[in-house]
């Protein structure tokens, strides 16, 4: 039975879920046409200019000419320039070497979009769902209709690649199950490490590595290899400069946000309304770490979803195209809710909010005041709270956290701690006894 047939068969059992699914699918299906119409009729709609890919190729050109990869702006920062670790330019180098700029950017976007599509199919299959050929093609259209996907494609960004790596990481994690001898966890960790190497801002997605030593091992095994290659080709100085880039990015993320009325499609400032955002980030991340460490093996899918959903909400400098990474987390969380008779409607509603974030926010801050002048008078000070992406990611993070927390057994943890203490005490006693015998 196809997934659509299974969905329709549950219309009486779960009418709300079926209705919300229909709304989300309809929104994703029509959006490519909507985007084409917006680009043809409105100047505010972003176009396919591939500006970020231009920053990548600019770094490649500087490196090939013997100059620094990183270029400072007049204010001493790095805004609008290459912001990735040195080794990451190898991702873009083949495209830049084979094609002229526009064709290179288009090929990069097409290749990474294909990887994301294949990765999501692999994840869905590993979860035990059988996709028909027409459902696989339909999935491609749905992915293309997700606004953050179109946004990152227009910019030539790396977010599609990151989403693909996370999808493959999730698929490998599911394939490995709880088999301690399986090689899949190592591969899952390696895929996740690639994401972290490309952009450290994605660090929270590695929460699932803390949940399983073999996944952590897979990630750590990649570190010395990547570092050696990077230093071998780019030298130490480039890496010192990259540390400055990271410091600049963290400081930039802690600055106050400009008003949502100065809207751009990638605009997303989830914590700018909070008076101590860095403190909140630290507290939440510690909470995620604690849940990842304490959760039992059966919670691996929810832990993965929690880490990935946490990333766009709590990383210091974030943008709407980061939402692409949520797709594998949504798949895992949706599967969890369906299998445990939970609230899959919440997962889909969160996805819909994220999908509608950019133009939904623009409508709320630019168009609603025209229709209802009192809207601006009452709500302008609270515009940051109207960000659809804020509510969508909050729903996903909150639901995933509740599901992971629900698997934690305090009694089992207490027993584990007690066993560890007993072993440590036994070792100390043996050591003391051995010392006494030696005297």
Short mmCIF file of C-alpha atoms in Angstrom, two decimals:
data_model
loop_
_atom_site.label_atom_id
_atom_site.label_comp_id
_atom_site.label_asym_id
_atom_site.label_seq_id
_atom_site.Cartn_x
_atom_site.Cartn_y
_atom_site.Cartn_z
CA UNK A 1 0.00 0.00 0.00
CA UNK A 2 1.34 3.44 -0.93
CA UNK A 3 1.87 6.13 1.70
CA UNK A 4 -0.99 8.18 0.29
CA UNK A 5 -3.30 5.16 0.48
CA UNK A 6 -2.25 4.57 4.09
CA UNK A 7 -2.91 8.22 4.85
CA UNK A 8 -6.39 8.11 3.30
CA UNK A 9 -7.21 4.93 5.20
CA UNK A 10 -6.76 6.86 8.47
CA UNK A 11 -9.20 9.65 7.59
CA UNK A 12 -11.81 8.41 10.07
CA UNK A 13 -9.36 7.35 12.75
CA UNK A 14 -7.34 10.61 12.64
CA UNK A 15 -9.28 13.21 10.64
CA UNK A 16 -7.26 16.16 11.96
CA UNK A 17 -3.96 14.55 10.96
CA UNK A 18 -5.26 13.83 7.46
CA UNK A 19 -6.61 17.37 7.12
CA UNK A 20 -3.36 19.01 8.27
CA UNK A 21 -1.38 16.70 5.98
CA UNK A 22 -3.54 17.75 3.04
CA UNK A 23 -2.95 21.44 3.81
CA UNK A 24 0.82 20.97 4.11
CA UNK A 25 1.07 18.87 0.95
CA UNK A 26 -1.07 21.35 -0.95
CA UNK A 27 1.09 24.26 0.19
CA UNK A 28 4.30 22.52 -0.86
CA UNK A 29 2.86 21.37 -4.19
CA UNK A 30 1.73 24.82 -5.31
CA UNK A 31 4.63 26.86 -3.99
CA UNK A 32 6.99 26.47 -7.01
CA UNK A 33 4.23 28.01 -9.16
CA UNK A 34 3.58 30.69 -6.54
CA UNK A 35 7.27 31.57 -6.44
CA UNK A 36 7.37 31.89 -10.23
CA UNK A 37 4.35 34.20 -10.13
CA UNK A 38 5.86 36.30 -7.34
CA UNK A 39 9.13 36.71 -9.23
CA UNK A 40 7.24 37.80 -12.32
CA UNK A 41 5.10 40.39 -10.54
CA UNK A 42 6.87 41.73 -7.45
CA UNK A 43 10.29 43.27 -6.97
CA UNK A 44 10.65 42.15 -3.35
CA UNK A 45 10.86 38.49 -4.36
CA UNK A 46 14.41 37.16 -4.42
CA UNK A 47 15.72 35.82 -7.73
CA UNK A 48 18.32 33.24 -8.74
CA UNK A 49 21.45 35.39 -8.39
CA UNK A 50 23.66 32.85 -6.55
CA UNK A 51 25.34 35.55 -4.46
CA UNK A 52 26.68 33.13 -1.84
CA UNK A 53 28.13 30.84 -4.48
CA UNK A 54 29.91 33.93 -5.76
CA UNK A 55 31.58 34.26 -2.35
CA UNK A 56 32.75 30.65 -2.62
CA UNK A 57 34.21 31.07 -6.09
CA UNK A 58 35.81 34.35 -5.03
CA UNK A 59 37.69 32.49 -2.27
CA UNK A 60 38.78 29.84 -4.78
CA UNK A 61 40.14 32.50 -7.10
CA UNK A 62 42.06 34.22 -4.28
CA UNK A 63 43.54 30.91 -3.13
CA UNK A 64 44.64 29.98 -6.65
CA UNK A 65 46.27 33.41 -7.00
CA UNK A 66 48.14 32.98 -3.72
CA UNK A 67 46.04 35.43 -1.69
CA UNK A 68 44.13 34.89 1.56
CA UNK A 69 40.88 32.94 1.42
CA UNK A 70 39.25 35.44 3.77
CA UNK A 71 38.65 39.07 2.87
CA UNK A 72 37.94 41.70 5.51
CA UNK A 73 35.37 44.39 4.88
CA UNK A 74 35.90 48.07 5.59
CA UNK A 75 34.53 47.74 9.14
CA UNK A 76 36.98 44.96 9.97
CA UNK A 77 34.41 42.16 9.68
CA UNK A 78 33.81 39.51 7.06
CA UNK A 79 30.25 40.27 5.95
CA UNK A 80 29.36 39.00 2.48
CA UNK A 81 32.62 37.09 2.02
CA UNK A 82 33.76 33.48 2.38
CA UNK A 83 32.94 32.29 5.93
CA UNK A 84 33.67 28.54 5.85
CA UNK A 85 36.72 26.56 7.00
CA UNK A 86 39.54 26.51 4.40
CA UNK A 87 39.04 22.89 3.36
CA UNK A 88 35.41 23.47 2.42
CA UNK A 89 36.36 25.19 -0.84
CA UNK A 90 37.13 21.68 -2.16
CA UNK A 91 33.35 21.16 -2.26
CA UNK A 92 32.92 24.00 -4.71
CA UNK A 93 36.20 23.67 -6.63
CA UNK A 94 35.05 21.01 -9.15
CA UNK A 95 32.02 23.07 -10.16
CA UNK A 96 34.06 26.26 -10.47
CA UNK A 97 36.75 24.49 -12.48
CA UNK A 98 34.38 22.84 -14.96
CA UNK A 99 31.86 25.61 -15.67
CA UNK A 100 31.41 29.32 -15.97
CA UNK A 101 29.88 31.02 -12.91
CA UNK A 102 26.15 30.70 -13.63
CA UNK A 103 26.37 27.14 -14.91
CA UNK A 104 28.64 26.20 -11.99
CA UNK A 105 26.14 27.62 -9.50
CA UNK A 106 23.21 25.88 -11.17
CA UNK A 107 25.09 22.56 -11.23
CA UNK A 108 26.02 22.95 -7.55
CA UNK A 109 22.40 23.59 -6.63
CA UNK A 110 21.12 20.69 -8.76
CA UNK A 111 23.71 18.26 -7.36
CA UNK A 112 23.06 19.13 -3.71
CA UNK A 113 19.30 19.09 -4.26
CA UNK A 114 19.62 15.61 -5.78
CA UNK A 115 21.64 14.48 -2.76
CA UNK A 116 18.96 15.83 -0.42
CA UNK A 117 16.22 14.05 -2.37
CA UNK A 118 18.12 10.74 -2.32
CA UNK A 119 18.98 11.16 1.36
CA UNK A 120 15.36 11.71 2.36
CA UNK A 121 14.26 8.70 0.30
CA UNK A 122 16.92 6.59 2.01
CA UNK A 123 15.77 7.74 5.43
CA UNK A 124 12.11 7.04 4.69
CA UNK A 125 13.00 3.56 3.39
CA UNK A 126 15.12 2.78 6.46
CA UNK A 127 12.16 3.68 8.65
CA UNK A 128 10.24 0.88 6.94
CA UNK A 129 8.08 2.75 4.44
CA UNK A 130 7.83 1.52 0.87
CA UNK A 131 7.77 4.39 -1.61
CA UNK A 132 6.25 3.87 -5.06
CA UNK A 133 8.11 5.35 -8.01
CA UNK A 134 5.55 8.12 -8.38
CA UNK A 135 5.82 8.90 -4.68
CA UNK A 136 9.57 9.29 -5.10
CA UNK A 137 8.99 11.77 -7.92
CA UNK A 138 6.35 13.50 -5.83
CA UNK A 139 8.84 13.80 -2.99
CA UNK A 140 11.20 15.65 -5.33
CA UNK A 141 8.46 18.19 -6.12
CA UNK A 142 7.56 18.56 -2.43
CA UNK A 143 11.18 19.21 -1.50
CA UNK A 144 11.45 21.76 -4.31
CA UNK A 145 8.28 23.40 -2.98
CA UNK A 146 9.68 23.91 0.53
CA UNK A 147 10.44 27.65 0.64
CA UNK A 148 13.82 27.38 2.45
CA UNK A 149 14.96 24.98 -0.30
CA UNK A 150 14.06 27.47 -3.03
CA UNK A 151 15.65 30.28 -1.01
CA UNK A 152 18.97 28.47 -0.61
CA UNK A 153 18.89 27.52 -4.30
CA UNK A 154 18.47 31.17 -5.29
CA UNK A 155 21.51 32.08 -3.19
CA UNK A 156 23.66 29.13 -4.27
CA UNK A 157 24.02 28.34 -0.57
CA UNK A 158 25.38 25.16 1.04
CA UNK A 159 22.23 24.44 3.07
CA UNK A 160 21.01 21.78 0.61
CA UNK A 161 24.28 19.90 1.04
CA UNK A 162 24.00 20.12 4.82
CA UNK A 163 20.44 18.85 4.77
CA UNK A 164 21.52 15.94 2.56
CA UNK A 165 24.35 14.96 4.91
CA UNK A 166 21.97 15.04 7.87
CA UNK A 167 19.47 12.88 5.98
CA UNK A 168 22.17 10.30 5.26
CA UNK A 169 23.37 10.51 8.87
CA UNK A 170 19.84 9.82 10.10
CA UNK A 171 19.38 6.96 7.63
CA UNK A 172 22.65 5.34 8.72
CA UNK A 173 21.66 5.74 12.37
CA UNK A 174 18.32 4.03 11.78
CA UNK A 175 19.98 1.26 9.73
CA UNK A 176 22.38 0.52 12.58
CA UNK A 177 19.59 0.18 15.13
CA UNK A 178 20.87 -0.93 18.52
CA UNK A 179 23.42 -3.39 17.09
CA UNK A 180 26.68 -2.68 18.91
CA UNK A 181 28.75 -4.38 16.20
CA UNK A 182 27.17 -2.54 13.28
CA UNK A 183 29.29 -0.24 11.12
CA UNK A 184 26.33 2.04 10.39
CA UNK A 185 26.75 4.17 13.55
CA UNK A 186 30.31 4.97 12.47
CA UNK A 187 29.01 6.15 9.11
CA UNK A 188 26.25 8.17 10.78
CA UNK A 189 28.86 9.91 12.92
CA UNK A 190 31.05 10.61 9.90
CA UNK A 191 28.18 12.21 7.97
CA UNK A 192 27.41 14.38 10.99
CA UNK A 193 31.05 15.39 11.32
CA UNK A 194 31.04 16.57 7.71
CA UNK A 195 28.20 18.94 8.58
CA UNK A 196 30.17 20.31 11.54
CA UNK A 197 33.30 20.76 9.46
CA UNK A 198 31.48 22.71 6.78
CA UNK A 199 29.86 25.09 9.27
CA UNK A 200 30.38 25.10 13.03
CA UNK A 201 27.06 26.89 13.49
CA UNK A 202 25.44 23.49 12.92
CA UNK A 203 27.07 22.11 16.10
CA UNK A 204 23.77 21.31 17.94
CA UNK A 205 22.92 18.72 15.26
CA UNK A 206 25.61 16.54 16.83
CA UNK A 207 23.51 15.87 19.94
CA UNK A 208 22.90 12.31 18.77
CA UNK A 209 26.67 11.67 18.85
CA UNK A 210 26.55 12.03 22.64
CA UNK A 211 23.84 9.39 22.71
CA UNK A 212 25.98 6.63 21.20
CA UNK A 213 29.76 6.07 21.57
CA UNK A 214 30.10 4.48 18.15
CA UNK A 215 28.49 7.42 16.41
CA UNK A 216 30.83 9.71 18.33
CA UNK A 217 33.76 7.50 17.32
CA UNK A 218 32.73 7.76 13.66
CA UNK A 219 32.76 11.54 13.94
CA UNK A 220 36.08 11.73 15.78
CA UNK A 221 37.85 9.40 13.35
CA UNK A 222 37.27 11.96 10.62
CA UNK A 223 38.78 14.86 12.58
CA UNK A 224 42.54 14.15 12.22
CA UNK A 225 42.19 13.30 8.54
CA UNK A 226 40.32 16.49 7.71
CA UNK A 227 42.63 18.65 9.83
CA UNK A 228 45.75 17.19 8.21
CA UNK A 229 44.41 17.77 4.69
CA UNK A 230 43.27 21.28 5.54
CA UNK A 231 46.58 22.33 7.08
CA UNK A 232 48.51 20.57 4.32
CA UNK A 233 46.84 22.61 1.57
CA UNK A 234 46.08 25.91 3.30
CA UNK A 235 48.61 26.32 6.10
CA UNK A 236 48.21 27.36 9.72
CA UNK A 237 47.67 31.06 9.05
CA UNK A 238 44.41 30.48 7.18
CA UNK A 239 43.06 28.55 10.17
CA UNK A 240 44.00 31.34 12.59
CA UNK A 241 42.06 33.73 10.38
CA UNK A 242 39.10 31.34 10.37
CA UNK A 243 39.06 31.50 14.19
CA UNK A 244 38.69 35.26 13.83
CA UNK A 245 35.80 34.66 11.43
CA UNK A 246 34.10 32.48 14.06
CA UNK A 247 34.61 35.11 16.76
CA UNK A 248 33.15 37.77 14.48
CA UNK A 249 30.15 35.55 13.74
CA UNK A 250 29.42 34.90 17.43
CA UNK A 251 29.68 38.61 18.22
CA UNK A 252 27.46 39.43 15.26
CA UNK A 253 24.89 36.94 16.49
CA UNK A 254 24.80 38.55 19.92
CA UNK A 255 24.09 42.02 18.51
CA UNK A 256 20.59 43.45 18.61
CA UNK A 257 18.40 42.53 15.64
CA UNK A 258 17.17 45.08 13.18
CA UNK A 259 13.42 45.54 12.94
CA UNK A 260 11.48 42.91 10.95
CA UNK A 261 10.08 45.82 8.93
CA UNK A 262 13.54 45.93 7.29
CA UNK A 263 12.70 42.53 5.91
CA UNK A 264 14.75 40.34 3.60
CA UNK A 265 13.85 36.74 2.61
CA UNK A 266 16.54 35.10 4.82
CA UNK A 267 15.51 37.18 7.87
CA UNK A 268 15.19 35.09 11.03
CA UNK A 269 15.98 36.44 14.48
CA UNK A 270 14.44 33.91 16.85
CA UNK A 271 15.89 35.11 20.17
CA UNK A 272 16.39 38.83 19.54
CA UNK A 273 13.30 39.58 21.67
CA UNK A 274 14.86 37.84 24.70
CA UNK A 275 16.92 40.07 27.01
CA UNK A 276 19.71 37.48 27.51
CA UNK A 277 19.81 35.32 24.36
CA UNK A 278 23.32 33.94 24.94
CA UNK A 279 22.36 32.75 28.41
CA UNK A 280 19.22 31.10 27.03
CA UNK A 281 21.27 29.39 24.31
CA UNK A 282 23.70 28.03 26.89
CA UNK A 283 20.94 26.74 29.17
CA UNK A 284 19.00 25.06 26.36
CA UNK A 285 22.11 23.48 24.86
CA UNK A 286 23.08 22.07 28.26
CA UNK A 287 19.58 20.66 28.54
CA UNK A 288 19.85 19.01 25.14
CA UNK A 289 23.24 17.55 26.08
CA UNK A 290 21.77 16.16 29.29
CA UNK A 291 18.83 14.56 27.51
CA UNK A 292 21.08 13.08 24.82
CA UNK A 293 23.37 11.51 27.42
CA UNK A 294 20.61 10.21 29.69
CA UNK A 295 18.19 8.90 27.05
CA UNK A 296 18.08 5.14 26.45
CA UNK A 297 19.08 3.62 23.07
CA UNK A 298 15.45 3.34 21.93
CA UNK A 299 15.19 7.14 21.93
CA UNK A 300 17.87 7.60 19.23
CA UNK A 301 15.45 8.94 16.58
CA UNK A 302 13.95 11.49 18.95
CA UNK A 303 17.41 12.55 20.15
CA UNK A 304 18.51 13.11 16.56
CA UNK A 305 15.40 15.16 15.86
CA UNK A 306 15.91 17.19 19.03
CA UNK A 307 19.48 18.15 18.16
CA UNK A 308 18.66 19.13 14.59
CA UNK A 309 15.54 21.08 15.54
CA UNK A 310 17.52 22.94 18.23
CA UNK A 311 20.09 24.17 15.72
CA UNK A 312 18.24 26.92 13.79
CA UNK A 313 16.53 28.19 16.92
CA UNK A 314 19.56 28.52 19.19
CA UNK A 315 22.66 28.94 17.03
CA UNK A 316 24.07 32.50 17.43
CA UNK A 317 23.66 33.72 13.83
CA UNK A 318 20.82 32.07 11.95
CA UNK A 319 18.92 32.47 8.67
CA UNK A 320 15.75 31.13 7.09
CA UNK A 321 17.64 28.84 4.71
CA UNK A 322 18.94 26.90 7.74
CA UNK A 323 15.44 25.41 7.94
CA UNK A 324 16.42 22.96 5.19
CA UNK A 325 18.20 20.95 7.90
CA UNK A 326 14.84 20.38 9.61
CA UNK A 327 13.56 18.05 6.88
CA UNK A 328 15.22 14.83 8.18
CA UNK A 329 14.27 15.82 11.75
CA UNK A 330 10.65 16.24 10.67
CA UNK A 331 10.68 12.79 9.05
CA UNK A 332 12.05 11.17 12.21
CA UNK A 333 9.73 13.04 14.56
CA UNK A 334 6.69 12.39 12.38
CA UNK A 335 7.51 8.67 12.34
CA UNK A 336 7.93 8.71 16.13
CA UNK A 337 4.54 10.36 16.69
CA UNK A 338 2.77 7.95 14.33
CA UNK A 339 4.32 4.87 15.92
CA UNK A 340 3.58 6.04 19.48
CA UNK A 341 0.08 7.37 18.78
CA UNK A 342 1.21 10.90 19.53
CA UNK A 343 0.55 14.21 17.83
CA UNK A 344 1.85 14.08 14.23
CA UNK A 345 -0.35 17.11 13.51
CA UNK A 346 2.01 19.23 15.62
CA UNK A 347 5.00 18.11 13.58
CA UNK A 348 3.29 19.05 10.33
CA UNK A 349 2.05 22.35 11.74
CA UNK A 350 5.61 23.19 12.79
CA UNK A 351 6.81 22.37 9.28
CA UNK A 352 4.09 24.58 7.78
CA UNK A 353 5.10 27.52 9.99
CA UNK A 354 8.70 27.13 8.89
CA UNK A 355 7.66 26.89 5.24
CA UNK A 356 5.61 30.09 5.52
CA UNK A 357 8.15 31.97 7.62
CA UNK A 358 9.69 34.43 5.15
CA UNK A 359 6.65 35.69 3.28
CA UNK A 360 4.39 35.12 6.25
CA UNK A 361 6.52 37.52 8.28
CA UNK A 362 6.52 40.04 5.45
CA UNK A 363 2.73 39.88 5.27
CA UNK A 364 2.42 40.41 9.03
CA UNK A 365 4.74 43.43 9.23
CA UNK A 366 4.17 45.07 5.82
CA UNK A 367 0.62 44.25 4.73
CA UNK A 368 -1.41 43.77 7.89
CA UNK A 369 -0.84 47.41 9.05
CA UNK A 370 -2.31 48.60 5.73
CA UNK A 371 -5.48 46.61 6.31
CA UNK A 372 -5.71 47.27 10.06
CA UNK A 373 -3.85 50.41 11.20
CA UNK A 374 -4.39 49.46 14.84
CA UNK A 375 -2.31 46.32 14.15
CA UNK A 376 0.89 48.34 13.90
CA UNK A 377 0.02 50.47 16.90
CA UNK A 378 -0.49 47.46 19.14
CA UNK A 379 1.96 44.91 17.79
CA UNK A 380 4.92 46.77 16.27
CA UNK A 381 6.95 46.44 19.54
CA UNK A 382 6.29 42.70 19.40
CA UNK A 383 6.96 42.02 15.72
CA UNK A 384 9.85 39.70 16.59
CA UNK A 385 7.37 37.41 18.33
CA UNK A 386 5.32 37.15 15.14
CA UNK A 387 7.99 35.23 13.24
CA UNK A 388 6.34 32.02 11.96
CA UNK A 389 9.70 30.24 11.99
CA UNK A 390 10.07 30.99 15.70
CA UNK A 391 6.85 29.18 16.48
CA UNK A 392 7.47 26.36 14.02
CA UNK A 393 10.92 25.51 15.37
CA UNK A 394 9.74 25.97 18.97
CA UNK A 395 7.02 23.38 18.37
CA UNK A 396 9.51 20.89 16.93
CA UNK A 397 12.07 21.45 19.68
CA UNK A 398 9.48 21.29 22.43
CA UNK A 399 7.84 18.13 21.11
CA UNK A 400 11.17 16.37 20.56
CA UNK A 401 12.36 17.35 24.06
CA UNK A 402 9.17 16.00 25.62
CA UNK A 403 9.52 12.71 23.72
CA UNK A 404 13.16 12.26 24.71
CA UNK A 405 12.46 13.20 28.33
CA UNK A 406 9.62 10.68 28.37
CA UNK A 407 12.08 7.86 27.66
CA UNK A 408 14.44 8.74 30.50
CA UNK A 409 14.05 6.38 33.46
CA UNK A 410 15.35 7.98 36.69
CA UNK A 411 15.48 4.60 38.42
CA UNK A 412 17.66 3.13 35.67
CA UNK A 413 19.95 6.16 35.80
CA UNK A 414 20.25 5.91 39.58
CA UNK A 415 21.09 2.20 39.29
CA UNK A 416 23.72 2.96 36.64
CA UNK A 417 25.29 5.67 38.81
CA UNK A 418 25.27 3.37 41.83
CA UNK A 419 26.93 0.60 39.82
CA UNK A 420 29.61 3.01 38.62
CA UNK A 421 30.27 4.22 42.17
CA UNK A 422 30.51 0.62 43.43
CA UNK A 423 33.01 -0.25 40.69
CA UNK A 424 35.09 2.82 41.46
CA UNK A 425 35.05 2.01 45.19
CA UNK A 426 36.08 -1.56 44.45
CA UNK A 427 39.01 -0.41 42.31
CA UNK A 428 40.17 1.99 45.01
CA UNK A 429 39.97 -0.72 47.66
CA UNK A 430 41.96 -3.16 45.53
CA UNK A 431 44.57 -0.51 44.87
CA UNK A 432 44.80 0.28 48.56
CA UNK A 433 45.04 -3.39 49.45
CA UNK A 434 47.79 -3.94 46.89
CA UNK A 435 49.71 -0.97 48.29
CA UNK A 436 49.37 -2.32 51.82
CA UNK A 437 50.69 -5.75 50.76
CA UNK A 438 53.65 -4.10 49.09
CA UNK A 439 54.54 -2.23 52.29
#
